[in-house]
Short mmCIF file of C-alpha atoms in Angstrom, two decimals:
data_model
loop_
_atom_site.label_atom_id
_atom_site.label_comp_id
_atom_site.label_asym_id
_atom_site.label_seq_id
_atom_site.Cartn_x
_atom_site.Cartn_y
_atom_site.Cartn_z
CA MET A 1 -3.32 6.58 22.73
CA PRO A 2 -0.78 5.47 20.00
CA ILE A 3 0.57 7.95 17.47
CA PRO A 4 -1.76 8.49 14.81
CA ARG A 5 -0.25 7.00 10.95
CA ILE A 6 -0.95 8.57 8.31
CA HIS A 7 -0.19 7.00 4.21
CA CYS A 8 0.95 10.26 2.48
CA ASP A 9 0.79 9.34 -1.49
CA LEU A 10 3.98 11.35 -2.00
CA LYS A 11 7.33 11.19 -1.97
CA LEU A 12 8.47 11.74 1.65
CA GLY A 13 12.07 12.93 2.80
CA PRO A 14 13.29 14.87 6.14
CA GLY A 15 12.44 18.09 6.57
CA ALA A 16 9.52 17.86 3.59
CA GLN A 17 6.25 20.12 4.03
CA PHE A 18 3.35 19.51 2.65
CA GLN A 19 -0.28 19.66 2.84
CA LEU A 20 -2.49 16.57 4.03
CA ALA A 21 -4.92 15.39 1.18
CA PRO A 22 -8.47 16.59 2.23
CA GLU A 23 -9.99 12.54 3.75
CA ALA A 24 -6.76 12.55 6.20
CA ALA A 25 -7.06 15.58 7.15
CA GLN A 26 -10.73 15.57 7.71
CA HIS A 27 -9.14 12.55 9.85
CA VAL A 28 -6.58 14.01 11.78
CA ALA A 29 -8.21 17.52 12.82
CA LYS A 30 -11.93 16.04 13.14
CA SER A 31 -12.00 12.44 13.61
CA LEU A 32 -8.93 12.56 16.04
CA ARG A 33 -9.39 15.86 17.01
CA LEU A 34 -4.98 16.51 16.77
CA LYS A 35 -3.60 20.32 17.28
CA ALA A 36 -1.19 21.75 16.23
CA GLY A 37 2.10 21.23 17.07
CA ASP A 38 0.99 17.52 18.35
CA ALA A 39 2.97 14.23 16.70
CA ILE A 40 2.00 12.23 13.90
CA VAL A 41 3.85 9.07 12.22
CA VAL A 42 3.60 9.30 8.04
CA PHE A 43 4.49 6.89 5.91
CA ASP A 44 4.75 6.78 1.82
CA GLY A 45 4.16 3.14 1.30
CA ARG A 46 7.95 2.57 0.16
CA GLY A 47 9.28 0.67 3.15
CA GLY A 48 10.18 2.75 6.68
CA GLU A 49 8.08 5.86 7.88
CA TYR A 50 8.56 8.62 9.37
CA ASP A 51 7.78 11.21 12.65
CA ALA A 52 5.98 13.89 11.88
CA THR A 53 4.45 16.87 13.67
CA LEU A 54 1.25 18.94 12.59
CA THR A 55 2.32 23.20 12.27
CA ARG A 56 -1.36 23.95 10.91
CA ILE A 57 -4.94 22.92 11.42
CA ASP A 58 -7.81 25.20 10.02
CA ARG A 59 -11.52 23.73 9.17
CA ASP A 60 -9.92 22.52 5.69
CA ARG A 61 -6.07 22.47 5.71
CA VAL A 62 -3.20 20.64 7.92
CA ASP A 63 -0.13 21.14 7.22
CA VAL A 64 2.70 18.69 8.13
CA LYS A 65 6.14 18.60 8.70
CA VAL A 66 8.25 15.89 8.31
CA GLY A 67 10.76 14.68 10.98
CA ALA A 68 13.59 11.73 10.78
CA PHE A 69 13.07 8.42 9.47
CA ARG A 70 13.00 4.77 10.64
CA ASP A 71 13.12 1.73 9.57
CA ALA A 72 9.90 0.05 10.72
CA PRO A 73 9.63 -3.92 11.55
CA GLY A 74 5.46 -3.88 10.07
CA GLU A 75 5.36 -5.75 6.98
CA SER A 76 6.19 -9.25 6.53
CA SER A 77 8.57 -11.84 5.87
CA LEU A 78 6.61 -14.17 3.24
CA VAL A 79 5.34 -12.23 -0.21
CA LEU A 80 1.44 -13.46 -0.23
CA GLY A 81 -1.22 -12.93 -2.71
CA LEU A 82 -5.20 -13.26 -2.37
CA VAL A 83 -7.11 -14.02 -5.62
CA GLN A 84 -10.43 -13.47 -4.19
CA GLY A 85 -13.23 -14.37 -5.82
CA LEU A 86 -16.45 -11.53 -5.31
CA PRO A 87 -18.42 -12.08 -2.14
CA GLU A 88 -21.51 -10.17 -1.46
CA ALA A 89 -22.09 -7.23 0.10
CA ASP A 90 -19.55 -6.09 2.32
CA LYS A 91 -17.19 -9.32 2.85
CA MET A 92 -15.50 -7.58 1.09
CA ASP A 93 -14.20 -4.95 2.57
CA TRP A 94 -13.45 -6.79 5.55
CA ILE A 95 -11.46 -9.43 3.77
CA ILE A 96 -8.91 -6.66 2.52
CA GLN A 97 -8.98 -5.16 6.10
CA LYS A 98 -7.83 -8.60 7.51
CA ALA A 99 -6.10 -9.56 4.80
CA THR A 100 -3.59 -6.49 5.01
CA GLU A 101 -3.61 -6.78 8.55
CA LEU A 102 -2.19 -10.60 7.81
CA GLY A 103 0.30 -8.90 5.49
CA ALA A 104 -0.57 -9.41 1.91
CA THR A 105 1.03 -7.93 -0.42
CA TRP A 106 -1.25 -7.93 -3.52
CA ILE A 107 -5.05 -8.55 -3.28
CA GLN A 108 -6.67 -9.64 -7.07
CA PRO A 109 -10.45 -9.70 -6.79
CA VAL A 110 -12.10 -11.41 -9.13
CA VAL A 111 -15.41 -11.88 -11.16
CA CYS A 112 -16.74 -16.11 -10.72
CA GLU A 113 -19.66 -18.08 -11.94
CA ARG A 114 -21.12 -18.16 -9.02
CA SER A 115 -20.57 -14.39 -7.69
CA VAL A 116 -23.40 -12.79 -6.93
CA VAL A 117 -21.60 -9.38 -7.60
CA ARG A 118 -21.07 -8.37 -10.81
CA LEU A 119 -18.67 -5.92 -11.50
CA SER A 120 -17.68 -4.33 -14.48
CA GLY A 121 -16.49 0.07 -16.00
CA GLU A 122 -17.09 2.39 -13.80
CA ARG A 123 -18.66 0.56 -10.71
CA ALA A 124 -15.88 -1.71 -10.65
CA GLU A 125 -13.54 1.11 -10.31
CA ARG A 126 -15.49 3.35 -7.59
CA ARG A 127 -15.44 -0.37 -5.73
CA GLU A 128 -11.64 -0.34 -6.40
CA ALA A 129 -11.16 2.80 -5.03
CA HIS A 130 -12.59 2.32 -1.91
CA TRP A 131 -10.94 -0.81 -1.69
CA ARG A 132 -7.46 0.90 -1.70
CA ARG A 133 -8.68 3.50 0.57
CA VAL A 134 -9.82 -0.10 2.94
CA ALA A 135 -6.41 -1.22 2.67
CA ILE A 136 -4.42 2.57 3.44
CA ALA A 137 -6.75 2.94 6.80
CA ALA A 138 -5.62 -0.83 7.75
CA ALA A 139 -2.62 -0.40 6.77
CA GLU A 140 -2.02 2.80 8.90
CA GLN A 141 -3.81 1.25 11.90
CA CYS A 142 -1.99 -2.50 12.04
CA GLY A 143 1.49 -0.57 11.70
CA ARG A 144 2.85 -1.82 7.81
CA THR A 145 4.93 0.53 5.67
CA ARG A 146 3.71 -0.50 2.82
CA VAL A 147 -0.18 -0.85 1.26
CA PRO A 148 -0.75 -3.56 -0.61
CA GLU A 149 -2.07 -3.64 -3.86
CA VAL A 150 -5.65 -3.79 -5.18
CA ARG A 151 -5.37 -4.89 -8.16
CA PRO A 152 -8.33 -4.29 -10.69
CA THR A 153 -11.29 -6.62 -10.95
CA LEU A 154 -11.22 -8.92 -13.44
CA ALA A 155 -13.10 -11.99 -14.64
CA PHE A 156 -11.90 -15.63 -12.98
CA MET A 157 -11.91 -16.43 -16.60
CA ASN A 158 -9.56 -13.84 -17.73
CA TRP A 159 -7.44 -13.90 -14.77
CA ILE A 160 -6.50 -17.87 -14.98
CA ALA A 161 -5.39 -17.49 -18.49
CA ALA A 162 -3.06 -15.07 -18.08
CA ALA A 163 0.77 -16.60 -17.30
CA SER A 164 2.06 -16.53 -14.24
CA GLU A 165 5.22 -17.46 -12.39
CA VAL A 166 4.30 -17.61 -9.03
CA PRO A 167 3.03 -21.22 -7.04
CA ARG A 168 -0.57 -20.78 -6.43
CA TRP A 169 -3.28 -22.36 -3.30
CA LEU A 170 -6.43 -23.38 -4.71
CA LEU A 171 -8.35 -23.53 -1.08
CA SER A 172 -10.30 -26.35 -1.91
CA PRO A 173 -12.07 -28.72 0.81
CA GLY A 174 -11.23 -32.04 0.28
CA ALA A 175 -7.95 -31.25 -0.90
CA PRO A 176 -4.73 -32.04 1.14
CA SER A 177 -4.16 -30.31 4.23
CA ILE A 178 -1.98 -26.96 4.08
CA ALA A 179 0.49 -28.20 6.57
CA ALA A 180 1.44 -31.22 4.31
CA HIS A 181 3.82 -28.79 2.86
CA ALA A 182 7.16 -28.35 4.58
CA SER A 183 7.45 -24.89 3.71
CA ALA A 184 5.56 -21.95 1.68
CA PRO A 185 6.41 -20.76 -1.71
CA SER A 186 7.30 -16.55 -1.05
CA PRO A 187 5.95 -14.99 -3.92
CA LEU A 188 2.48 -17.53 -2.61
CA GLU A 189 -0.86 -16.76 -4.05
CA LEU A 190 -3.59 -18.12 -2.50
CA VAL A 191 -7.16 -18.12 -4.69
CA VAL A 192 -10.23 -18.60 -2.61
CA GLY A 193 -13.61 -18.66 -4.51
CA PRO A 194 -17.10 -16.98 -3.42
CA GLU A 195 -20.25 -18.17 -1.65
CA GLY A 196 -20.90 -21.54 -2.79
CA GLY A 197 -17.17 -22.56 -4.18
CA PHE A 198 -16.03 -22.11 -7.50
CA ALA A 199 -17.81 -24.05 -10.17
CA ASP A 200 -16.58 -27.36 -11.38
CA ARG A 201 -15.06 -25.98 -14.78
CA GLU A 202 -13.23 -23.00 -12.67
CA ARG A 203 -11.81 -25.58 -10.74
CA SER A 204 -10.86 -27.88 -13.63
CA LEU A 205 -9.44 -25.01 -15.63
CA ALA A 206 -7.55 -23.89 -12.68
CA LEU A 207 -6.31 -27.41 -11.91
CA ASP A 208 -4.92 -27.35 -15.42
CA ARG A 209 -3.43 -23.77 -14.91
CA GLY A 210 -1.18 -25.38 -12.83
CA CYS A 211 -3.16 -24.34 -8.76
CA GLU A 212 -2.22 -27.02 -6.64
CA ALA A 213 -5.12 -27.54 -4.06
CA VAL A 214 -5.29 -27.76 -0.44
CA SER A 215 -7.25 -27.54 2.08
CA LEU A 216 -8.29 -26.61 5.74
CA GLY A 217 -9.06 -29.22 7.80
CA PRO A 218 -12.06 -31.19 7.48
CA ARG A 219 -14.78 -28.24 7.75
CA ILE A 220 -16.07 -26.29 4.96
CA LEU A 221 -14.89 -22.50 5.47
CA ARG A 222 -17.45 -19.24 4.54
CA THR A 223 -15.04 -17.50 1.86
CA GLU A 224 -14.34 -14.55 4.53
CA THR A 225 -13.08 -16.84 6.67
CA ALA A 226 -11.07 -19.28 4.49
CA PRO A 227 -8.00 -16.52 3.38
CA ILE A 228 -7.92 -14.88 6.78
CA ALA A 229 -7.73 -18.83 8.13
CA ALA A 230 -4.90 -19.40 5.15
CA LEU A 231 -2.85 -17.04 6.40
CA SER A 232 -2.85 -17.11 9.26
CA ALA A 233 -2.37 -20.81 8.76
CA ILE A 234 0.87 -19.54 6.59
CA HIS A 235 2.01 -17.26 9.39
CA ALA A 236 1.86 -20.17 12.03
CA LEU A 237 3.76 -22.78 10.36
CA TRP A 238 6.43 -20.97 8.83
CA GLY A 239 6.44 -17.21 8.47
CA ASP A 240 5.69 -14.16 11.01
CA PHE A 241 3.71 -16.10 13.96
CA ARG A 242 7.46 -17.97 14.33
CA PRO A 243 9.52 -17.16 16.89
#
């Protein structure tokens, strides 16, 4: 079995000793059934990771001692952000998980005119905290050393009104193919609509504000398929999938 990787929300260093947060401790002790003396890998999201040893496992406590640092190669060579129109049900969990695995640097949820789910206030904060846990778990599993930033949910109109110097590709059926570009800018932000796509006024405003419309071929992809296909295509053409 691969050595488990655990994200720790504190600054790590060789020789440090600390107690795992309750959720991580439960995962180590109950789900993985590890014992004192077992090896794990820990990372703090600042790049690289550390060998570590479990020094104590009780019912409600797991202690860790940090060992040597190593500069793991889990991060992407491209800086890619994802702006995702909120989908229904638990599709956002899947999108965040797969975008993390594919190297996304940040994820910006936006509430669009055609979004079925509407989040604001405390409800939005709870969902954002849940999505951050999804991103952490995906980073632990896939070997990343940085957890993508899950940004606070915004209304699409508020998001597009904010100034940005980052190039933006708006996924839009019928637009020129993503492969027509000679290269992908980095950083780059991909913009994906919810079920039913962007409303006409949202699309027009996005184009007026500097977004470039691109497509992923002749078929219309679902909202949960499009960002994963786009990230994969960019890596195949210009990024991590190249030899």
